[in-house]
XYZ file of C-alpha atoms in Angstrom:
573
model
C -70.639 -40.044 -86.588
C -68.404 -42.948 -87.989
C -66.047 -44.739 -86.361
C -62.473 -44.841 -86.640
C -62.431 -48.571 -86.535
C -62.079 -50.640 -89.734
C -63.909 -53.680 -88.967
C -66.654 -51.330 -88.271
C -69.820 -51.033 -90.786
C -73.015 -49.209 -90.548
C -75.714 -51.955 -91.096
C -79.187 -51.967 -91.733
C -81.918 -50.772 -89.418
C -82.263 -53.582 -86.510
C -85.409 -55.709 -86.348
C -87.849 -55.203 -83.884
C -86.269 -56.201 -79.989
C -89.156 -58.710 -79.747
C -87.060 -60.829 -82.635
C -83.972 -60.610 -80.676
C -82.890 -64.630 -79.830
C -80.379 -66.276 -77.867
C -79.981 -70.925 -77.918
C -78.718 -71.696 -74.572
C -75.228 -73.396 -74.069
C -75.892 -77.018 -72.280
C -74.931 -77.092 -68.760
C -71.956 -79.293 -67.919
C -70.048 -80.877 -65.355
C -66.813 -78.906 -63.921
C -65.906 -80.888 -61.250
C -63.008 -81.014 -58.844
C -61.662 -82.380 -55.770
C -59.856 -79.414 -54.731
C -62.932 -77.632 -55.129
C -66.386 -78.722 -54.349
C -66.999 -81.800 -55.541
C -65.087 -83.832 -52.096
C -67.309 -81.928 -50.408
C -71.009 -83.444 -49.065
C -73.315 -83.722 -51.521
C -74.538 -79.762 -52.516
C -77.483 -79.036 -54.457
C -77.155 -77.493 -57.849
C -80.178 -76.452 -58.375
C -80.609 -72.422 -59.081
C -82.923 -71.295 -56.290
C -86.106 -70.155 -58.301
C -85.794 -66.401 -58.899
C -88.861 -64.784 -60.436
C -89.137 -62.357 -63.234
C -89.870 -59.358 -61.659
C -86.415 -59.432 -59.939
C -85.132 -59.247 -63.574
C -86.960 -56.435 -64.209
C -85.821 -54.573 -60.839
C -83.565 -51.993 -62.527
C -82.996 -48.690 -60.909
C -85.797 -46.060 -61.135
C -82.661 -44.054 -62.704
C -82.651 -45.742 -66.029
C -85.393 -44.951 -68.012
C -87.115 -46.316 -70.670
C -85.675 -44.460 -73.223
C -82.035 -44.632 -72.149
C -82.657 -48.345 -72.584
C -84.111 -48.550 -76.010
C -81.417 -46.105 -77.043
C -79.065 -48.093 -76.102
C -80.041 -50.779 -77.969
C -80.955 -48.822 -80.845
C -77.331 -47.482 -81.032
C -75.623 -51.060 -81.032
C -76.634 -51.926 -84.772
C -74.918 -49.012 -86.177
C -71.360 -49.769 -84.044
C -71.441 -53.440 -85.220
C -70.181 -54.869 -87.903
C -73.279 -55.313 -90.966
C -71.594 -58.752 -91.643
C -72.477 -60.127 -88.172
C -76.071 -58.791 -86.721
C -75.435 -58.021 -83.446
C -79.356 -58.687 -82.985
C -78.624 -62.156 -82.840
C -76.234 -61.459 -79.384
C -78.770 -59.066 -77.733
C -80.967 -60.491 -74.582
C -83.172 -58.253 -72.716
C -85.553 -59.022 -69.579
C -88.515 -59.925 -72.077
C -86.324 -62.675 -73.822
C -86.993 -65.786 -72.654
C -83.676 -66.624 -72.230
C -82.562 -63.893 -70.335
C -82.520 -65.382 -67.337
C -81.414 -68.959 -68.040
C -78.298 -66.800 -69.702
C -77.851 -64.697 -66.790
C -77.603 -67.338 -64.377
C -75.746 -69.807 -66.345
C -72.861 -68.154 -65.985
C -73.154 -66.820 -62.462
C -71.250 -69.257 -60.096
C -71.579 -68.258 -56.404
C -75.482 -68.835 -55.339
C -74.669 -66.837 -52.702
C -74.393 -63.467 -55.160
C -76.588 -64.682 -57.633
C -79.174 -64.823 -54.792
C -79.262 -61.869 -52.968
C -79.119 -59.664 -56.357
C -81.858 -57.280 -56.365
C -80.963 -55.512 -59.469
C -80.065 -57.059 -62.808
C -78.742 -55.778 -66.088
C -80.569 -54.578 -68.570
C -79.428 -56.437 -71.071
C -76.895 -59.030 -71.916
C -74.505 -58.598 -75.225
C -73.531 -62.416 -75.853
C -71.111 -60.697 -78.140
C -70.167 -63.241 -81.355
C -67.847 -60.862 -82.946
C -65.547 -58.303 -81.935
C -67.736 -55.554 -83.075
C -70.215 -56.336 -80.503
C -67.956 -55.833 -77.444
C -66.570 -52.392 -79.152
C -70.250 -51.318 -80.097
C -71.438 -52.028 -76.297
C -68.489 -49.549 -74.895
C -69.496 -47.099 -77.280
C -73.439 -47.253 -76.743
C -73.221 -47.476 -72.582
C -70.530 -44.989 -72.529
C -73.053 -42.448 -74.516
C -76.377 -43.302 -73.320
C -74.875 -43.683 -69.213
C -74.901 -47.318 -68.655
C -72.004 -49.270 -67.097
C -70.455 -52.468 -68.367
C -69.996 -55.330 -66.584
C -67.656 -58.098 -68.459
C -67.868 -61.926 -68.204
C -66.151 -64.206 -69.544
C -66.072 -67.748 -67.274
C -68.491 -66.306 -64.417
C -65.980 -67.725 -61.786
C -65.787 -63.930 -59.764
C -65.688 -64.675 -56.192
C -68.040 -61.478 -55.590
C -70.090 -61.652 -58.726
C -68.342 -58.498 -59.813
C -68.993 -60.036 -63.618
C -72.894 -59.646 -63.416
C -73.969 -57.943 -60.420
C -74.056 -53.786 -59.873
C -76.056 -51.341 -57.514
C -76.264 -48.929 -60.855
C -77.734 -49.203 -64.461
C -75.490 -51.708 -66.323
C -75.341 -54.112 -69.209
C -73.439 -57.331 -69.013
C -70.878 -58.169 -72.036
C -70.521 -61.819 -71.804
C -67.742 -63.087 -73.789
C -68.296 -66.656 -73.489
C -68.732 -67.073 -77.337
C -65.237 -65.469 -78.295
C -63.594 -68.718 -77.766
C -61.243 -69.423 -80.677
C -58.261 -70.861 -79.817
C -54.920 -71.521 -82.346
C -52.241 -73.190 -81.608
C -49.153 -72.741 -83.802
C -46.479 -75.258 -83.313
C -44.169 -73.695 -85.501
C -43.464 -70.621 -83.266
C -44.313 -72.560 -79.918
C -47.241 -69.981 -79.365
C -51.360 -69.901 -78.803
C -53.561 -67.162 -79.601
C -56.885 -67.568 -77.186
C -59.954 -65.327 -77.432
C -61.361 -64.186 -74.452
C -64.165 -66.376 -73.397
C -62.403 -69.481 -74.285
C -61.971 -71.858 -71.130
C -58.689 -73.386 -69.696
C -59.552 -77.087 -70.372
C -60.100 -75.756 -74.085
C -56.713 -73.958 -73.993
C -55.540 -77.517 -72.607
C -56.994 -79.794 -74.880
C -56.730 -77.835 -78.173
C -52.439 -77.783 -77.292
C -53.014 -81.426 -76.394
C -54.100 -81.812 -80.004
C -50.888 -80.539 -81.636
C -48.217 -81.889 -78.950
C -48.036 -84.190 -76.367
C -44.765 -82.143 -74.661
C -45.944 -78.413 -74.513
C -48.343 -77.447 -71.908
C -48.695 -74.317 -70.307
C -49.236 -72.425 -66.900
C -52.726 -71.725 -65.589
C -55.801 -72.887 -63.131
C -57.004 -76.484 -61.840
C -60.483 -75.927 -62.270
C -61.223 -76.074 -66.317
C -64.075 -74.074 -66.559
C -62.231 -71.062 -65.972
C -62.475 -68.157 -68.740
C -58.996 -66.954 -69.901
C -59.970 -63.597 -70.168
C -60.246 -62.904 -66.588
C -58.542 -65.641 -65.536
C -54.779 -64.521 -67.368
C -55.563 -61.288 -66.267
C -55.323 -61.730 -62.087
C -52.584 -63.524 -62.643
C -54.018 -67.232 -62.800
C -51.773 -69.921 -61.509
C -51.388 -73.851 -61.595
C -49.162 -76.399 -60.714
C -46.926 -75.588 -63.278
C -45.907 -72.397 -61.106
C -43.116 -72.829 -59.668
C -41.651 -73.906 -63.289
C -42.715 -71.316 -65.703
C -44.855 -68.575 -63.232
C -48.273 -67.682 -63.913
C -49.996 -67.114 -66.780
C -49.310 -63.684 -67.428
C -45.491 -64.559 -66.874
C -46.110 -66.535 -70.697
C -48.126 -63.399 -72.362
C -46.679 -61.906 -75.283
C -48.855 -60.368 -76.715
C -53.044 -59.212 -75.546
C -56.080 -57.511 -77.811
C -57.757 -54.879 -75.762
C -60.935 -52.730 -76.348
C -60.358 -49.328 -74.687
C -63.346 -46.516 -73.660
C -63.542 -45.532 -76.504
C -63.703 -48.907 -78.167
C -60.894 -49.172 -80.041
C -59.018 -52.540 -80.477
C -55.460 -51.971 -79.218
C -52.671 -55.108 -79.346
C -49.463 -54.584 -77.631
C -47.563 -52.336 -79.780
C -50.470 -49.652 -80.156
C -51.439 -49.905 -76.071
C -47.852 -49.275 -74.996
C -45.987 -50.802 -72.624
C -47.569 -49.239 -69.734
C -51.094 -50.462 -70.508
C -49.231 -54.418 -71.720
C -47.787 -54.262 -68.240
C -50.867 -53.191 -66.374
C -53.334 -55.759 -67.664
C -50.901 -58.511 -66.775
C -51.609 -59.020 -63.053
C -53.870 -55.962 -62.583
C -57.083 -57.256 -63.708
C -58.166 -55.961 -67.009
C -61.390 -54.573 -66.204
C -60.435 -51.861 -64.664
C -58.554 -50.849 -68.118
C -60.650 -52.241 -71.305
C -61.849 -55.923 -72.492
C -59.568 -58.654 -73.098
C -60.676 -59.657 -76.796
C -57.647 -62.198 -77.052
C -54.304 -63.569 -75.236
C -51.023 -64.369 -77.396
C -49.054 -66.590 -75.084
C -46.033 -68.830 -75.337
C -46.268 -72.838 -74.529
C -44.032 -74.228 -72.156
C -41.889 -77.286 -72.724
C -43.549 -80.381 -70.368
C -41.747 -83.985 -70.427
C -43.979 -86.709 -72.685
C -45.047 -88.256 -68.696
C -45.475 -86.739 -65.785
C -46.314 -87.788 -62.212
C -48.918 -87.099 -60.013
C -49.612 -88.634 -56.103
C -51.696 -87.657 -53.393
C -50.683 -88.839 -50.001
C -53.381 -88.475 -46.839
C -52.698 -88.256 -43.366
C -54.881 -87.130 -40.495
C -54.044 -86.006 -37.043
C -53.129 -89.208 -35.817
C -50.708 -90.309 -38.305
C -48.818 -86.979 -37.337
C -50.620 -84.784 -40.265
C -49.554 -81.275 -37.450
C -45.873 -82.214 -38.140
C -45.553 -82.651 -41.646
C -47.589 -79.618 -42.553
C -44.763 -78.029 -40.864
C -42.103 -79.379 -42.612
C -43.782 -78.922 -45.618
C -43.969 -75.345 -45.482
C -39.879 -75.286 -44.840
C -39.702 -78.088 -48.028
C -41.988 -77.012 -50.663
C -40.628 -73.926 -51.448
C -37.054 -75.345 -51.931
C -37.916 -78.178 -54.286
C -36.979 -78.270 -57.433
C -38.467 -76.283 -60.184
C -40.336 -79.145 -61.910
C -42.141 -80.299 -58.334
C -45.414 -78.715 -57.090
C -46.589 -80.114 -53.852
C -50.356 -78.541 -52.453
C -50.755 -79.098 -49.061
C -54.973 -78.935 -48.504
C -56.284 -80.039 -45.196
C -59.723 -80.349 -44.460
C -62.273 -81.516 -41.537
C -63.507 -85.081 -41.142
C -65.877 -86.347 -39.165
C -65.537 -90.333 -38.017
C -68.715 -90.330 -36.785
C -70.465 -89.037 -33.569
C -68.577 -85.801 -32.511
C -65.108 -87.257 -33.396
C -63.521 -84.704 -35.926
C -59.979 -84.428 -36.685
C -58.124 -83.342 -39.900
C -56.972 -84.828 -42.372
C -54.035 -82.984 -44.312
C -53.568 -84.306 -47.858
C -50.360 -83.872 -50.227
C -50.538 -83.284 -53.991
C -48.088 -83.587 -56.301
C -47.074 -82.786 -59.704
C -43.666 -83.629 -60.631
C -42.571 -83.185 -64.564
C -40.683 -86.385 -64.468
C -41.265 -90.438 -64.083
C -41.673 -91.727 -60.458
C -37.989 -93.271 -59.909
C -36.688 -89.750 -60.168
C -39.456 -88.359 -57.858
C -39.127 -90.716 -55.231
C -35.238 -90.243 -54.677
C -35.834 -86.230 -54.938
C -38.717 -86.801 -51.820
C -36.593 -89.189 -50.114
C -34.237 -87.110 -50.260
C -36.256 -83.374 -48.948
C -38.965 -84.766 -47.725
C -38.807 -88.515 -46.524
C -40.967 -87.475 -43.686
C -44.263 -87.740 -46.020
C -43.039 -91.628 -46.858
C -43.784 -91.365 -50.824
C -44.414 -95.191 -52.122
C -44.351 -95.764 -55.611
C -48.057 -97.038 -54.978
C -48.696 -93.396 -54.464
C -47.897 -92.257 -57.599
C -49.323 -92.258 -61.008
C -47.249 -91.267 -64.653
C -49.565 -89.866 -67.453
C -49.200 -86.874 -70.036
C -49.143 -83.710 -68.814
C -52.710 -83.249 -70.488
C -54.156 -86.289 -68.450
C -53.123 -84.586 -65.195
C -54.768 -81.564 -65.435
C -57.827 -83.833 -65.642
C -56.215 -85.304 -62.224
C -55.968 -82.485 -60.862
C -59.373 -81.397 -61.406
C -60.625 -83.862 -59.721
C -62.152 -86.436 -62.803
C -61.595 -90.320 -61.959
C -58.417 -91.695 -63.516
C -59.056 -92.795 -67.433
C -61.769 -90.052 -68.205
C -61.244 -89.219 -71.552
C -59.984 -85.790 -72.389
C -62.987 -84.323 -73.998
C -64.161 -83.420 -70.987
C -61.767 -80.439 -70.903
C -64.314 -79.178 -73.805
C -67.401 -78.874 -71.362
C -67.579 -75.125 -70.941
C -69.980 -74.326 -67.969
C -69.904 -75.184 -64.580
C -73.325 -76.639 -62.451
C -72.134 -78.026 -59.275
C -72.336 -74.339 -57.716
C -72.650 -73.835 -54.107
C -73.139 -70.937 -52.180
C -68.853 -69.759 -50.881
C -67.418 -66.739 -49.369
C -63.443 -67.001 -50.015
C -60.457 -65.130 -48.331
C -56.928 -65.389 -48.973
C -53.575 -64.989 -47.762
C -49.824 -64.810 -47.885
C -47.426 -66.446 -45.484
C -43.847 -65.080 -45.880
C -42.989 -67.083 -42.550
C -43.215 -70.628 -41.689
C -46.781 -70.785 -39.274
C -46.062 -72.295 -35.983
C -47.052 -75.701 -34.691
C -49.467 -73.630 -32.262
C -50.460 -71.734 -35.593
C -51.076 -74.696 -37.315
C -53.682 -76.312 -34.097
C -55.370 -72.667 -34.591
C -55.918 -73.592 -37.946
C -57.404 -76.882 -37.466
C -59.129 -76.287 -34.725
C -61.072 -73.735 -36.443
C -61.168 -75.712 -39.365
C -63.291 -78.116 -37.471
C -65.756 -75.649 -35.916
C -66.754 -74.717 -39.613
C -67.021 -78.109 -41.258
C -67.504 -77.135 -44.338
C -64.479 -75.790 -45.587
C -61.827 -76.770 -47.763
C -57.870 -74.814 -47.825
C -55.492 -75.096 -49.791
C -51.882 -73.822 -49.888
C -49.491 -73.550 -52.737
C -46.172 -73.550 -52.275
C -43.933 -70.647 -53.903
C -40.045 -70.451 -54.800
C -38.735 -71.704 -57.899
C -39.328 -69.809 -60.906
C -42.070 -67.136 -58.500
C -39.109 -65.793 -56.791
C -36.957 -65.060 -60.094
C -39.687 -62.685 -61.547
C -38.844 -59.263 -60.088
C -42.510 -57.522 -58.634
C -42.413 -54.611 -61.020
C -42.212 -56.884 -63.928
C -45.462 -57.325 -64.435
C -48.241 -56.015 -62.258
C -48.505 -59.189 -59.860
C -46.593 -58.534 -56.956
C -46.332 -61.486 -54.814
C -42.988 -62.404 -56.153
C -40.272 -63.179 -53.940
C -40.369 -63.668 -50.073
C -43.531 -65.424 -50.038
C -43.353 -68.971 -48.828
C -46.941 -69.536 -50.145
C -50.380 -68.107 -50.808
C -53.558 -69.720 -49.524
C -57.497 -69.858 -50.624
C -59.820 -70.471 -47.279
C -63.475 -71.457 -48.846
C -66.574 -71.829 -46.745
C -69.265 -73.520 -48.766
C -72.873 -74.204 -47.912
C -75.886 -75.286 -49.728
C -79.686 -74.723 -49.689
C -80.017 -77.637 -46.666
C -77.596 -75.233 -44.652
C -79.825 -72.156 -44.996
C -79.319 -71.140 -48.010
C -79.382 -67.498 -48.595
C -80.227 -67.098 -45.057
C -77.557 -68.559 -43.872
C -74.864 -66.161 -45.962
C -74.226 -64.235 -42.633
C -73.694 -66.759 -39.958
C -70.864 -68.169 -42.744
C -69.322 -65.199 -43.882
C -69.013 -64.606 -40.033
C -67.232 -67.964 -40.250
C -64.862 -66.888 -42.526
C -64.053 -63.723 -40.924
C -63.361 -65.431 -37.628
C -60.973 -67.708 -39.410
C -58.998 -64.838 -41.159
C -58.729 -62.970 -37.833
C -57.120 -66.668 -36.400
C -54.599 -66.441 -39.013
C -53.744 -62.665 -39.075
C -50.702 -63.769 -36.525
C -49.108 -65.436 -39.012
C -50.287 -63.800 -42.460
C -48.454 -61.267 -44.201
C -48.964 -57.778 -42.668
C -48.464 -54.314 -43.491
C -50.187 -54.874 -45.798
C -52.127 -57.812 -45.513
C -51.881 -58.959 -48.860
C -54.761 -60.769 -50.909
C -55.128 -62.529 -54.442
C -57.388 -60.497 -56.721
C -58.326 -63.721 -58.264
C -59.782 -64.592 -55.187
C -61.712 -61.373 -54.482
C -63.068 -60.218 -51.470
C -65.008 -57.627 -50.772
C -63.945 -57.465 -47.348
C -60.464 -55.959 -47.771
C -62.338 -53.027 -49.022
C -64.193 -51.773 -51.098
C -66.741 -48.574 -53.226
C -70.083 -48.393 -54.530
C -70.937 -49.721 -57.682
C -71.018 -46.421 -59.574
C -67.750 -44.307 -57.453
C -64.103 -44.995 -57.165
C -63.334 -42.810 -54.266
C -59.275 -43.454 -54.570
C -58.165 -43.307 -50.539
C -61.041 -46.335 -50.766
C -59.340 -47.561 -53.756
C -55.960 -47.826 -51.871
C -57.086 -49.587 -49.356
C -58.024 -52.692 -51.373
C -55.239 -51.920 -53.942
C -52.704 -52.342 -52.292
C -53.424 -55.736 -50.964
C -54.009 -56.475 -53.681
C -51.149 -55.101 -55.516
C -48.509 -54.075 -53.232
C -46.799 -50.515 -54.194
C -47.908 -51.329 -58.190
C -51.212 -49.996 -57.026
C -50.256 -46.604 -57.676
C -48.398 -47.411 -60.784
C -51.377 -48.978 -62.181
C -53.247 -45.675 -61.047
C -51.447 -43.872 -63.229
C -51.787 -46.558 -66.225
C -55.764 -45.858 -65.655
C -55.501 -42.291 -66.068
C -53.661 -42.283 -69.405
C -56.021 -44.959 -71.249
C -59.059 -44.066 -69.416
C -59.149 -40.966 -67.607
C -62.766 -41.105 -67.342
C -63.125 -43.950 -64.919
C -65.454 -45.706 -67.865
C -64.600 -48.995 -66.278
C -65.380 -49.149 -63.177
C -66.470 -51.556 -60.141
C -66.401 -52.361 -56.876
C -62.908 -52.830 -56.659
C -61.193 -51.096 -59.986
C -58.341 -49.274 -60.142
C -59.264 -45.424 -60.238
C -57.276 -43.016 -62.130
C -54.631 -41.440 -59.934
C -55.422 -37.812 -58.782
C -52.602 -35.331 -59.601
C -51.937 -34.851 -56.010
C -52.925 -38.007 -54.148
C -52.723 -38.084 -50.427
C -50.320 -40.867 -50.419
């Protein structure tokens, strides 16, 4: 049968599997102080996993249903670009230096027991729309991955037969000045998005994560956020226009995916709807400097205090100041712990201005003008992810992150200030753990202007700020051994806050996902499971998003542990 899909060729007959080849990306630094890198030293070495775990796929996928597969992708792709050349299977031997590449927490990359069988590196848009096509006919699901940054490995793990789509080398990026605008393929990274704007103006920026190894695809999608925030919203708050394979692999932009589907991706995670091929999104004005501080305080110095002011400040600045508040354990030797709470700021103006606007809301925190640094809004997104002051730029273009760790992440909303006593919960905790960083981002501004229903994200208004709780360990901690005695960890510590948290529901960032708010098997959406998670996750947009699902893919095609099912003509709401 022929497609409906003009890009779409029939090409020759594809050469034997055995030829199939794959030239690994180097492996580069993404580091970051708000991450893992101010952390103790962690290992990055991949524990050793050996082949045969590659080659534990399900008894249910045969042979056959395999080579079909594969057999099928040549004549969905276009002639022009071989998709042979973007095929890996188990008997490459690259598969699994690709596989794990890309595959950030060791703690899910470790305890996989089953692994695809096969990876589409796609290098042209025909490959992503030839994969749908083959796994939806020959009954293999599809995983996509763009960065590898999923906090439950939801990119390249599953219990059933599946195929992972990476997108990592869809990563065009053009900037047009004229209309104030970017078009960014899907496996493009932030710091490319950053530096490749950078290139063309030195006042336009625009709205998305710290950590610059993140892939736009899935990153835009969630509802990825910055310190540009409380300015100009998240990412998806900038979108104008998305590319979008649907089920039956057809490449849909805004106009032909409707409204509905344009509103759905933007906050809802796209993987529950189609690929992201491409983002169209608009730049935001930034001021030629900026200024950044951080300002540290531990117990002593009265660190319990001006966490609590901050959380009755930092939602009330200004627009053009962010302020993170991130405290974290310390240990001054012997058994004498305490915390130390650090302040960091982004303020899109010079330092004189910044100091009379904290003086003035927040003189508790005692800003010097020692504190703070001015640079181009390029140069502090390299602050802010944690390189030394002076490091050139061009280390937004390294792609792949190696300092992984082994992490289990939770998060939260706080619509009310949290107590002093709250706050001595918190640290107190904090300590027991060790290692642990948490960091809390102030809302307000421009978050609280954005109704809920305008795009799928829903934590709009009313929340004073969200908050990330990571546990981290490494292969001197246990390991893979050691995954339950931390995840306990970070259960006890979300069940310390749940006092103070937003309730009713309990709302979480999908961005940060966690498996514990819910969750269904790999291969079943069971929608009264679905809800569960969805509306933490989304607030009363779950079911709106539902009912996007069931008009552009009725059949459930994509599908994970925690997608959006289509909504049942009578759900029991």
């Amino acid at each position: 049968m022929e497609t409906d899909w003009e890009v779409i060729q029939k090409p020759p007959a594809a050469p034997p599997f055995s030829l199939y080849k794959y030239s690994i990306q180097p492996s580069e630094q993404c580091t970051s102080q708000y991450s893992f890198a101010n952390m103790k030293a962690l290992s990055s070495t991949l524990p050793i996993v050996s082949i045969f775990l590659f080659l534990s796929i399900s008894s249910a996928t045969s042979s056959d249903q395999v080579d079909n597969f594969l057999r099928c992708l040549p004549t969905r792709s276009h002639r022009s670009f071989p998709v042979a050349d973007a095929i890996l299977t188990p008997t490459n031997s690259s598969f699994q230096s690709i596989y794990q590449l890309r595959a950030n927490n060791l703690r899910i990359l470790s305890s996989a027991t089953s692994r695809p069988v096969a990876i589409i590196t796609a290098l042209h848009p025909s490959h992503a729309q030839a994969t749908v096509v083959c796994a939806k006919r020959h009954g293999l699901q599809v995983r996509i991955r763009s960065g590898g940054h999923d906090y439950e490995g939801l990119s390249y793990t599953s219990s059933v037969p599946f195929v992972i789509l990476d997108m990592f080398n869809l990563k065009s990026i053009n900037v047009d000045m004229k209309t104030e605008t970017a078009w960014v393929q899907a496996g493009a990274t932030t710091g490319e998005l950053y530096y490749r704007i950078a290139e063309k103006s030195k006042v336009h920026g625009f709205p998305s994560g710290v950590c610059t190894t993140l892939g736009i695809g899935g990153h835009f999608s969630g509802g990825g956020y910055g310190f540009l925030m409380r300015k100009y919203g998240l990412s998806i708050d900038n979108v104008i226009d998305a590319e979008l394979i649907d089920a039956n692999g057809r490449i849909l932009n805004r106009k032909s995916m409707g409204e509905d589907v344009f509103w759905a991706i933007r906050g809802g995670g796209t993987t529950s709807f189609g690929i992201i091929l491409s983002w169209t999104v608009k730049l935001v004005r930034v001021p030629p400097k900026v200024t950044v501080f951080t300002v540290q305080r531990t117990l002593n110095q009265g660190a319990t205090e001006l966490a609590y002011r901050w959380q009755q400040v930092a939602p009330k600045f200004t627009k053009d100041l962010f302020v993170r508040l991130q405290p974290e354990p310390i240990n001054n030797g012997g058994n004498n712990k305490t915390i130390r709470v650090s302040f960091i700021g982004h303020f899109l103006g010079q330092t004189d201005s910044l100091i009379r606007l904290m003086n003035a809301n927040f003189p508790e925190l005692g800003l010097q003008r020692s504190d703070c640094l001015e640079m181009s809004w390029v140069e502090s997104t390299l602050y802010w992810a944690g390189f030394p002051n002076g490091t050139s730029i061009d280390v937004l273009l390294n792609r792949v992150q190696t300092n992984r760790v082994f992490y289990k992440t939770k998060s939260d909303y706080y619509k009310a200030v949290i107590p002093r006593q709250g706050l001595e919960t918190l640290w107190e905790v904090l300590m027991d753990i060790e290692n642990i960083f948490v960091q809390l981002n102030p809302y307000g501004g421009r978050m609280e202007e954005i109704s809920d229903t305008e795009t799928a994200f829903a934590h709009r208004a009313g929340n004073l700020f969200k908050v990330q709780y990571t546990i981290t360990w490494s292969e001197s901690d246990g390991g893979l051994s050691a995954a339950a005695r931390f995840i306990e960890l970070s259960r006890r510590l979300y069940s310390a806050m749940a006092p103070y948290a937003s309730s009713n529901p309990r709302e979480a960032f999908i961005n940060y996902r966690d498996l514990d708010v819910g969750s269904n098997e790999s291969g079943e959406t069971d929608f009264v499971v679905a809800r569960e998670y969805g509306t933490k996750y989304f607030r009363n947009n779950f079911f709106r998003l539902a009912g996007v699902k069931a008009k552009i893919d009725p059949e459930n095609f994509f599908k994970n542990e925690q997608s959006i099912p289509p909504l049942p003509t009578s759900p029991a709401h």
